[in-house]
Amino acid sequence: MPEGDAECPAPSTTASSAPSEPADAPGPVASATSTTGSAARTGSDEEGAASETASASDATATDAELPGASEYAERLGDLAGDQYDAYRAEVLSKVMTQFRQPTPDPAVVQPTLFRQPGSPKNPPVDVQPMTELGTEIAARLKEMFHGFSNRQERSQQTTLGPSEIGSPCDRRLAMSLMRMPRVNPGGDGWASFVGTCVHAGLAEMFAWADAGSGRYAVESRLTYDNPHVPKGTTDLIDRVLLLVGDHKLMGKWSRNKLKSKGPTATYRVQGHVYGLFARARGEQIEQIAIIAWPRDESSLDDLYVWTEPYNPGIALKALARVDDIAAKVGPVEFGEVAEYAKTQKAAKFSINSSDCRYCPFYMPAAKDLSNGACNGKQ
């Protein structure tokens, strides 16, 4: 209790006339409960003042830490002193133990709470090798898949797409504009195949959800008046949320990077270019969304959607950059093999990028760059 409060007149013996004190004041708890309606606690004004002074001297820092003690005393001031003491002792015991759970009985086996089994880094030692027939079937399936996934020659593409022009490397764009042959196969194409299959399934899902309402436009082919980036296909247009959505099948590392740092420049530019193309077709686009579907999970608990307002400046700047690179490279007719001089010219304004390993022209050990290879160096 603040100094001088003990000199105030003693409160009346009824709960309704108990004085109102600030909740964080140290003394009101004792004074409010020392003047309850109990007949044993009544007396003269001098006795009440003396009792209040004694309560103030006995107050400790612990009293001030009791959550809701003042309100409790004011609201239920007619409780007997022994009832309040029991309440105070119970609260203090919880505060002192910090609401700890009782120590588990070691004799009782405690169940594991919702914990999935950890994935082994290495295959179990008891895995049996494939039989001779199984090995032959696996080899034939891989050969079949390789032929199927490469049935359409990518080098036949004569223009760039929105998914490419956001690359931070000028040299990559230049070599694409020159129709240089691909030297980096980029693996066996399985990840790309899985992504294509998931895109097809998602397109079917949104077509079903649309149910003829016109809300969703799925796999929309868009065109634009640019000679180097004239067209593109967007995964999703939502005419209720006014957004363009781009599906990305991502592993955990890529999802975490998206969550913490946002999308790569390539993904971000791609979304805004789709927005620009969609608006040119008459769609009302206000938002861009990158939808990261978990590739390595058994549920959609880690589904993550990144959004930002549509910004035409991002798309127009990317298109202008492509036009500038194309002007430096010069015209190249379809089917023409780019000269080594043009490859070197492209290298003059190259930018080493962290995504080199995904570049179709990346060959880290290449010394002769006349075939269109790039070793990732300036």
Coordinates of N, CA, C and O in Angstrom, one line a residue, residues 62 64 77 82 92 125 134 149 154 167 179 207 210 215 232 241 262 266 270 284-285 287 313 315 317 340 373:
T62 N 4.7 -10.7 -3.7 CA 4.0 -11.8 -4.2 C 2.5 -11.4 -4.4 O 1.8 -11.9 -5.3
A64 N 1.1 -8.7 -5.2 CA 0.9 -7.9 -6.4 C 1.0 -8.7 -7.7 O 0.4 -8.4 -8.7
G77 N -16.5 -9.7 -2.1 CA -16.0 -9.2 -0.8 C -16.6 -9.8 0.4 O -16.2 -9.6 1.5
D82 N -11.2 -17.0 5.7 CA -10.5 -18.3 5.5 C -10.7 -18.8 4.1 O -9.9 -19.5 3.5
L92 N -1.2 -19.1 -5.4 CA 0.3 -19.0 -5.1 C 1.0 -20.3 -5.5 O 2.1 -20.3 -6.1
V125 N 18.8 -51.7 -44.9 CA 19.8 -52.6 -45.3 C 19.3 -53.9 -45.8 O 20.0 -54.7 -46.5
G134 N 13.3 -57.8 -63.4 CA 13.0 -56.4 -62.9 C 13.9 -55.4 -63.4 O 13.5 -54.3 -63.8
S149 N 9.4 -38.1 -73.2 CA 9.6 -36.7 -72.7 C 10.3 -35.9 -73.7 O 10.2 -34.6 -73.6
R154 N 12.7 -29.2 -78.2 CA 12.5 -27.9 -77.6 C 13.2 -26.8 -78.4 O 12.8 -25.6 -78.4
S167 N 14.8 -14.4 -66.0 CA 16.1 -14.9 -65.6 C 17.0 -13.7 -65.4 O 17.1 -12.8 -66.3
R179 N 18.8 -19.0 -80.8 CA 18.5 -20.4 -81.0 C 19.7 -21.3 -80.9 O 19.9 -22.2 -81.7
A207 N -11.5 -26.7 -63.5 CA -12.6 -26.8 -64.4 C -13.9 -27.4 -63.8 O -15.0 -26.9 -64.0
D210 N -15.3 -24.7 -61.4 CA -16.0 -23.7 -62.1 C -17.4 -24.0 -62.5 O -18.3 -23.1 -62.3
R215 N -16.1 -18.4 -63.4 CA -15.2 -17.8 -62.4 C -13.7 -18.1 -62.8 O -12.9 -17.2 -62.8
G232 N 1.9 -16.7 -74.3 CA 2.1 -17.4 -73.1 C 0.8 -18.1 -72.6 O -0.3 -17.8 -73.1
L241 N -11.6 -13.2 -57.4 CA -10.5 -12.6 -56.7 C -9.6 -11.7 -57.6 O -8.7 -11.0 -57.1
G262 N 10.6 -14.8 -50.5 CA 9.7 -14.5 -51.6 C 10.2 -15.2 -52.8 O 11.1 -16.0 -52.8
T266 N 12.7 -14.8 -61.6 CA 12.1 -15.4 -62.7 C 10.6 -15.7 -62.5 O 9.7 -15.4 -63.4
Q270 N 7.4 -13.6 -64.3 CA 6.5 -14.5 -65.0 C 5.0 -14.2 -64.6 O 4.1 -14.0 -65.5
Q284 N -9.8 -8.5 -65.9 CA -9.5 -7.5 -64.8 C -8.6 -8.2 -63.8 O -9.1 -9.1 -63.1
I285 N -7.4 -7.8 -63.8 CA -6.4 -8.4 -62.9 C -5.9 -7.4 -61.9 O -5.4 -6.3 -62.3
Q287 N -4.3 -8.8 -58.8 CA -3.3 -9.6 -57.9 C -2.6 -10.6 -58.7 O -3.1 -11.2 -59.7
G313 N 4.5 -2.2 -64.4 CA 5.8 -1.8 -64.6 C 6.9 -2.9 -64.6 O 7.9 -2.9 -65.4
A315 N 6.4 -6.1 -65.6 CA 6.3 -6.8 -66.8 C 6.9 -6.0 -68.0 O 7.6 -6.5 -68.8
K317 N 9.1 -3.6 -67.9 CA 10.6 -3.5 -67.8 C 11.2 -4.8 -68.3 O 12.3 -4.8 -69.0
Y340 N 30.0 -18.1 -83.9 CA 30.7 -18.0 -82.7 C 30.9 -16.6 -82.2 O 30.8 -16.3 -81.0
A373 N 27.9 -23.5 -75.7 CA 27.9 -23.8 -74.2 C 28.3 -22.6 -73.4 O 28.9 -21.7 -73.9

